[in-house]
Short mmCIF file of C-alpha atoms and ligand atoms in Angstrom, two decimals:
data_model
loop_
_atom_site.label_atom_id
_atom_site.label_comp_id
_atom_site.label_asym_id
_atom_site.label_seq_id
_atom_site.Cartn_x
_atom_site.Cartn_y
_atom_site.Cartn_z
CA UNK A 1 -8.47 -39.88 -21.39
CA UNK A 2 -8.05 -36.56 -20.88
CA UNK A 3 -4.86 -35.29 -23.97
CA UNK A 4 -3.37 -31.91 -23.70
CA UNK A 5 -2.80 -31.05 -27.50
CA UNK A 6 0.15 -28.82 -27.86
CA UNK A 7 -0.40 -26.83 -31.78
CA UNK A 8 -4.64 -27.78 -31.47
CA UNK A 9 -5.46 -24.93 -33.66
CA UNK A 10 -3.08 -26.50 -36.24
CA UNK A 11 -3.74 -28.49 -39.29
CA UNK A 12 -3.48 -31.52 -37.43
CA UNK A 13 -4.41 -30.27 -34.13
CA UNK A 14 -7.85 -29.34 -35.23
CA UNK A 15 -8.48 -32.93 -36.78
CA UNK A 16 -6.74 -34.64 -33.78
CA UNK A 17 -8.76 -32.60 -31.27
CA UNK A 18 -12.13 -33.68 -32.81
CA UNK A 19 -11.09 -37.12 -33.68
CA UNK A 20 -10.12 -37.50 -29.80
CA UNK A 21 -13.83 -35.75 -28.85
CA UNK A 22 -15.28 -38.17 -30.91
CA UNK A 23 -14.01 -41.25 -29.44
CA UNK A 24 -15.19 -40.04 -26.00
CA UNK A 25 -11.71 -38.30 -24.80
CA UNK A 26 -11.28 -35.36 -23.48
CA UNK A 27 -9.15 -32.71 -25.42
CA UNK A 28 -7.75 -29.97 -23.58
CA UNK A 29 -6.58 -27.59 -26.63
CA UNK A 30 -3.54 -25.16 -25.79
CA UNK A 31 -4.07 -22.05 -28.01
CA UNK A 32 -1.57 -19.27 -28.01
CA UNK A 33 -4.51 -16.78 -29.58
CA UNK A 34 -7.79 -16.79 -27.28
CA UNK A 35 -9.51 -15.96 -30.54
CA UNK A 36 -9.43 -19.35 -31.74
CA UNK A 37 -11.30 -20.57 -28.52
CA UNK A 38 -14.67 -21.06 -29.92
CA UNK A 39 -13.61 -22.94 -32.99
CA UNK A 40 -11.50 -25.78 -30.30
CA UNK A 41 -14.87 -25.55 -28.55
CA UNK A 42 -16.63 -26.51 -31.52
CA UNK A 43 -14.22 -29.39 -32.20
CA UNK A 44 -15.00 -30.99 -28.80
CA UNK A 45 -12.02 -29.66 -27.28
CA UNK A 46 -11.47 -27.53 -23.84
CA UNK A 47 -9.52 -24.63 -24.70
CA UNK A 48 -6.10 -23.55 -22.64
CA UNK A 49 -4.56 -20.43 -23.63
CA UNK A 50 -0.68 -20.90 -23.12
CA UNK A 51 2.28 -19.88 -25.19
CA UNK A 52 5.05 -21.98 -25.58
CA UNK A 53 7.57 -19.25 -26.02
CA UNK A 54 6.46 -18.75 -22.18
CA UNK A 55 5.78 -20.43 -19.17
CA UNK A 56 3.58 -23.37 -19.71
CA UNK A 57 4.90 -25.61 -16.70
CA UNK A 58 1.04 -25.94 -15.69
CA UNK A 59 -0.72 -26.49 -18.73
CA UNK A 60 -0.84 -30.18 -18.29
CA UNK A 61 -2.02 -30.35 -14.93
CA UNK A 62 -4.90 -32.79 -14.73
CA UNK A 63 -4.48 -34.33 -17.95
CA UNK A 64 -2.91 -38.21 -19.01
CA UNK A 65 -1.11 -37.82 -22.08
CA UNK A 66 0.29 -34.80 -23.71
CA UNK A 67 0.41 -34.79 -27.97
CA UNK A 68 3.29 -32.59 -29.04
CA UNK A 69 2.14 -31.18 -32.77
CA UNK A 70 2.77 -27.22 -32.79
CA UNK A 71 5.35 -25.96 -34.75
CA UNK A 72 6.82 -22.78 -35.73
CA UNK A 73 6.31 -22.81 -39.22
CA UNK A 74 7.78 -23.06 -42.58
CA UNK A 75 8.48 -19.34 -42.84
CA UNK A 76 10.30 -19.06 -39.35
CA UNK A 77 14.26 -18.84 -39.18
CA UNK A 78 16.53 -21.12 -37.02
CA UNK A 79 15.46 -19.23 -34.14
CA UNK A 80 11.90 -19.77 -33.59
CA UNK A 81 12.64 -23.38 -34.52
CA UNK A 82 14.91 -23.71 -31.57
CA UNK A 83 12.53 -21.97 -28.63
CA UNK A 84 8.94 -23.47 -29.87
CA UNK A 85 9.56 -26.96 -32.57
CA UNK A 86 12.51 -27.74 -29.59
CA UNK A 87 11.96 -25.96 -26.70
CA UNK A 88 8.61 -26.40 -26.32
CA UNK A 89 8.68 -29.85 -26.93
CA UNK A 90 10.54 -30.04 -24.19
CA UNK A 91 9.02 -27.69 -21.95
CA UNK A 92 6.04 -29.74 -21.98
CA UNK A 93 8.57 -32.99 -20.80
CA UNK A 94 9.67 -30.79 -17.88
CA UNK A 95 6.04 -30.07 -17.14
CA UNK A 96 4.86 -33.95 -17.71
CA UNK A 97 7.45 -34.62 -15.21
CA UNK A 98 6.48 -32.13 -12.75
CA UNK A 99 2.91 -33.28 -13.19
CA UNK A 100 3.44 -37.15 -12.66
CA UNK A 101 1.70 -37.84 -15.94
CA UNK A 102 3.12 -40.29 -17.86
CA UNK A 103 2.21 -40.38 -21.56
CA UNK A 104 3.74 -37.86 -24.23
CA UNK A 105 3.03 -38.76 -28.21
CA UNK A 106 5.41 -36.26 -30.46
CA UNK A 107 4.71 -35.38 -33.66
CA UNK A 108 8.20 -35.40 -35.60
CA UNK A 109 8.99 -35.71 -38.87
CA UNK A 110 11.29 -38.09 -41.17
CA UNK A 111 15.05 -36.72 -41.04
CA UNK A 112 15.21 -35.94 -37.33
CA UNK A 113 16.87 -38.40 -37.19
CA UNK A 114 19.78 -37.23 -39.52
CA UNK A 115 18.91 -33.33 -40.32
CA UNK A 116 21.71 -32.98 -42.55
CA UNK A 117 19.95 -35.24 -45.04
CA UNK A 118 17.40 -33.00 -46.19
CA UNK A 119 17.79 -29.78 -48.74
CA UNK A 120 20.41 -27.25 -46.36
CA UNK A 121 17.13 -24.92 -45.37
CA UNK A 122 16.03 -27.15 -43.21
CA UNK A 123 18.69 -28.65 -41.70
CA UNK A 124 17.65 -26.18 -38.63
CA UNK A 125 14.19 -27.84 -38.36
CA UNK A 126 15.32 -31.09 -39.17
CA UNK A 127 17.87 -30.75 -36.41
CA UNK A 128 15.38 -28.68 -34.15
CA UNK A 129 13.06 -32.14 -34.35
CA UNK A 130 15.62 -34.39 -33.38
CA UNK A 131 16.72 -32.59 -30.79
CA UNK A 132 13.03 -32.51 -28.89
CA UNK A 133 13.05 -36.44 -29.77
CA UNK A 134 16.31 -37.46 -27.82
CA UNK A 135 15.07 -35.36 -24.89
CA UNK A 136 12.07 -37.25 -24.90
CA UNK A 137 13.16 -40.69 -25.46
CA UNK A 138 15.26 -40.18 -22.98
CA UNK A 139 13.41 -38.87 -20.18
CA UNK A 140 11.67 -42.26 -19.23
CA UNK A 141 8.22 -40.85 -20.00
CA UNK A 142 5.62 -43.48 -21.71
CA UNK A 143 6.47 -41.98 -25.45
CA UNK A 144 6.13 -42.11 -28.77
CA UNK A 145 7.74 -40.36 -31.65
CA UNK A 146 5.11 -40.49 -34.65
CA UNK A 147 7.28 -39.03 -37.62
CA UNK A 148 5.72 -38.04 -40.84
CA UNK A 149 7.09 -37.49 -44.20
CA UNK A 150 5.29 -33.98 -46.32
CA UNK A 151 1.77 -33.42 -44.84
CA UNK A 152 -0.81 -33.05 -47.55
CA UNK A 153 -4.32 -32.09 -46.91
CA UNK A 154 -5.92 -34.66 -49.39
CA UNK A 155 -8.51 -36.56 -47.78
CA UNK A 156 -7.03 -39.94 -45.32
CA UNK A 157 -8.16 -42.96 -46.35
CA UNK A 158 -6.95 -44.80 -43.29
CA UNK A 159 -4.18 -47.28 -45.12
CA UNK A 160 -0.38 -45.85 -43.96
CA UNK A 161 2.69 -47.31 -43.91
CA UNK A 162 4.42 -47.79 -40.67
CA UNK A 163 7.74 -48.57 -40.29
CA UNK A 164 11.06 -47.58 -37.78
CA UNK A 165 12.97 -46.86 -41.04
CA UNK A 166 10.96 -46.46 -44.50
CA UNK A 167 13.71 -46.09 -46.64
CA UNK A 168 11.80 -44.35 -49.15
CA UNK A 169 10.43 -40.84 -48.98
CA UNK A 170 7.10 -39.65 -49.48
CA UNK A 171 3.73 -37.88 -47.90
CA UNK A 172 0.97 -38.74 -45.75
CA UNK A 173 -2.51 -36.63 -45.10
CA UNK A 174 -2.65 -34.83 -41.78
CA UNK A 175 -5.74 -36.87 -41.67
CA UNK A 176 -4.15 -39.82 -41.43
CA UNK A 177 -1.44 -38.74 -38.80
CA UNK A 178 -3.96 -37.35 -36.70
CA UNK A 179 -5.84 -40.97 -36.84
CA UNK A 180 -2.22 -42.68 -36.26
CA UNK A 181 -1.70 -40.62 -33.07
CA UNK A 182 -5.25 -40.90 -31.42
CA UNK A 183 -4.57 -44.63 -32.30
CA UNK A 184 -1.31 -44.37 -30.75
CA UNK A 185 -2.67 -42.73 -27.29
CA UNK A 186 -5.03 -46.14 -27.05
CA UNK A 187 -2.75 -48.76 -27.58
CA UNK A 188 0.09 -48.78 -25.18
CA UNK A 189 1.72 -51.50 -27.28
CA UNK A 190 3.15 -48.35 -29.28
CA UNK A 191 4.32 -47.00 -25.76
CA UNK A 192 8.62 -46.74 -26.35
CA UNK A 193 8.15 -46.72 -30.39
CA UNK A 194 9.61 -44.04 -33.03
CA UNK A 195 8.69 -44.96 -36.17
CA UNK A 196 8.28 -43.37 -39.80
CA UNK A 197 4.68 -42.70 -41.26
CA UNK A 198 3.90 -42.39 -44.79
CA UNK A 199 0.83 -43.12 -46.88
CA UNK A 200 0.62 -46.44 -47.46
CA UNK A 201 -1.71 -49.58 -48.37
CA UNK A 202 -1.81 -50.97 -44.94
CA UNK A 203 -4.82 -50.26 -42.46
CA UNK A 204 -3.69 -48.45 -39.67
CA UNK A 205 -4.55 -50.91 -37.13
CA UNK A 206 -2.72 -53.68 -38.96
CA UNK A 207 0.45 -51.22 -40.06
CA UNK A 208 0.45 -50.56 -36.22
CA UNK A 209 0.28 -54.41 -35.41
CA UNK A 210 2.66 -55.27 -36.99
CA UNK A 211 5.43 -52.72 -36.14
CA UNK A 212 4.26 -54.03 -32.39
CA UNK A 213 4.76 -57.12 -32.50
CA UNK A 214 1.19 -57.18 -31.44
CA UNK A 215 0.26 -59.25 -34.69
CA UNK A 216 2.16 -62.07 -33.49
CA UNK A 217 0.69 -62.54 -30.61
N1 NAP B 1 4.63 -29.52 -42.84
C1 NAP B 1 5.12 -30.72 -43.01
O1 NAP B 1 5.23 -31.23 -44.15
C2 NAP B 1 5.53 -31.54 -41.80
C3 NAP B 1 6.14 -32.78 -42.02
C4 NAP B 1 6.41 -33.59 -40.92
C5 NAP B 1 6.09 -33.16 -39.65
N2 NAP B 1 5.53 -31.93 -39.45
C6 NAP B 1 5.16 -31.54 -38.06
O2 NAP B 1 3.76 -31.74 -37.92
C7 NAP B 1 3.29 -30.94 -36.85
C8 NAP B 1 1.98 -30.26 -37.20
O3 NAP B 1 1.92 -29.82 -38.52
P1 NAP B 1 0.71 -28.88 -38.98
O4 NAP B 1 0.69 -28.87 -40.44
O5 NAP B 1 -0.52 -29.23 -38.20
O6 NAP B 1 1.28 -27.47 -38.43
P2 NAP B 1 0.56 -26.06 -38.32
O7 NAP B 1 -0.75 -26.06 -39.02
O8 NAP B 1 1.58 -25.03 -38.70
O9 NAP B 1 0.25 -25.94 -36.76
C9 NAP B 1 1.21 -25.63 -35.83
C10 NAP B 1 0.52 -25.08 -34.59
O10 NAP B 1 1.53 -24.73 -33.63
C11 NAP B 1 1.05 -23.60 -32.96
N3 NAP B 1 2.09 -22.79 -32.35
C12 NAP B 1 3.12 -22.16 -32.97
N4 NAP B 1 3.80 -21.43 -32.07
C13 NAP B 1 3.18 -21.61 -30.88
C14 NAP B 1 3.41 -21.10 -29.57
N5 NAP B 1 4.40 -20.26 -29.32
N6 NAP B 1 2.60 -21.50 -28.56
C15 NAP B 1 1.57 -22.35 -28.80
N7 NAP B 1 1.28 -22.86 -30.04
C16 NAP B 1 2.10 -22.49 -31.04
C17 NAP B 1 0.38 -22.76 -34.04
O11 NAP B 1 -0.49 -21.85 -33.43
P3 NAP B 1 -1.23 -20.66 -34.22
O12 NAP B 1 -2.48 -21.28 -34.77
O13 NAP B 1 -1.50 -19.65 -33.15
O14 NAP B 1 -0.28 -20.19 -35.29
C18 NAP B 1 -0.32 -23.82 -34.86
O15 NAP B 1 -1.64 -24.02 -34.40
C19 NAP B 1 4.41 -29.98 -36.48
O16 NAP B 1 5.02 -30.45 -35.28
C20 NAP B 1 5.36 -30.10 -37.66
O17 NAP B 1 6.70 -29.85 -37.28
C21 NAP B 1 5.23 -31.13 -40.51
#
């Protein structure tokens, strides 16, 4: 499958993009900076240079699925979160569209759901999130919305837990998100999903199973 990663040169983007290499897709990895070309290269990805503060309406052409995990970081006001965490989420829906391809896997977050929730900083992002979401859900693209609680960078040990609500907060390792997602782009069972992501004691597969269904069948 060939996965345009939106954010590749990210935290998660660089473990997703290998992760995908290694299981015998094809990455294509959108990078704003052709700088970091080599290092996608040396992930198994096929670098893209495209800026989603511009005009990316092409960058998916030839691809199936598009993973949405750039952001505009911590440090950036209301703004930024509003052109690239929103509007390039759905810039890239737009393009899907254009581009008859069918498959679109976002990376949230917990709270988009209710942005006013969280501590009043980042109500913006939270709100930013939510807002990319509902214009996904509802564009009747194959989706789904994959949201984390606080990313750590401790090692993933595979065991998550999965749920549409968790009603508990928490954090999860980017490695595990990346590994829920290139799960997620395999198993079309998951296909019309949102659902909260948090480490957890249950193996991926089997947290994924049974949000599904697919464990009763
Ligand atoms: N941090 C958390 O605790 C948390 C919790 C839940 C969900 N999330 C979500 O998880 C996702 C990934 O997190 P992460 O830690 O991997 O983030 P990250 O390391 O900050 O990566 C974000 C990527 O987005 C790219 N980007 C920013 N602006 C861009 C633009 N205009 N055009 C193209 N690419 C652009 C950045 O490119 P450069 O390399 O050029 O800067 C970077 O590679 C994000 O969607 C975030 O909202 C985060």
């Amino acid at each position: 499958m060939k996965v345009l990663i939106a954010g590749s040169h990210g935290n998660i983007g660089r473990r997703l993009t290998r992760l995908l290499a290694e299981a015998g897709h094809e990455p294509v990895a959108m990078i704003r900076d052709a700088s970091q070309a080599e290092e996608l290269r040396e992930l198994g990805g096929e670098p893209l240079v495209a800026d989603l503060a511009g005009d990316v309406s092409d960058a998916p052409e030839g691809c199936d699925a598009i993973v949405f995990t750039a952001g505009a970081g911590p440090g950036s006001g209301p703004e930024p979160k509003q052109v690239i965490d929103r509007g390039g989420a759905e810039k890239l829906v737009a393009a899907a569209e254009a581009h008859g391809l069918r498959r679109y896997v976002m990376v949230s977050t917990v709270r988009a759901d209710d942005p006013t929730s969280g501590p009043e900083h980042m109500v913006p992002y939270f709100e930013a999130k939510g807002q990319a979401d509902a214009t996904l859900a509802a564009s009747g693209l194959d989706h789904t919305i994959v949201r984390p609680g606080r990313l750590t960078d401790e090692p993933g040990d595979g065991h998550v837990a999965i749920a549409p609500k968790l009603e508990r907060g928490g954090s999860v390792t980017r490695d595990d998100v990346a590994a829920v997602v290139a799960a997620c782009l395999e198993r079309p069972d998951t296909i019309g999903w949102t659902f909260e992501l948090l480490d957890g004691d249950t193996p991926i597969t089997e947290a994924l199973d049974a949000l599904t269904g697919a464990a009763d069948q």
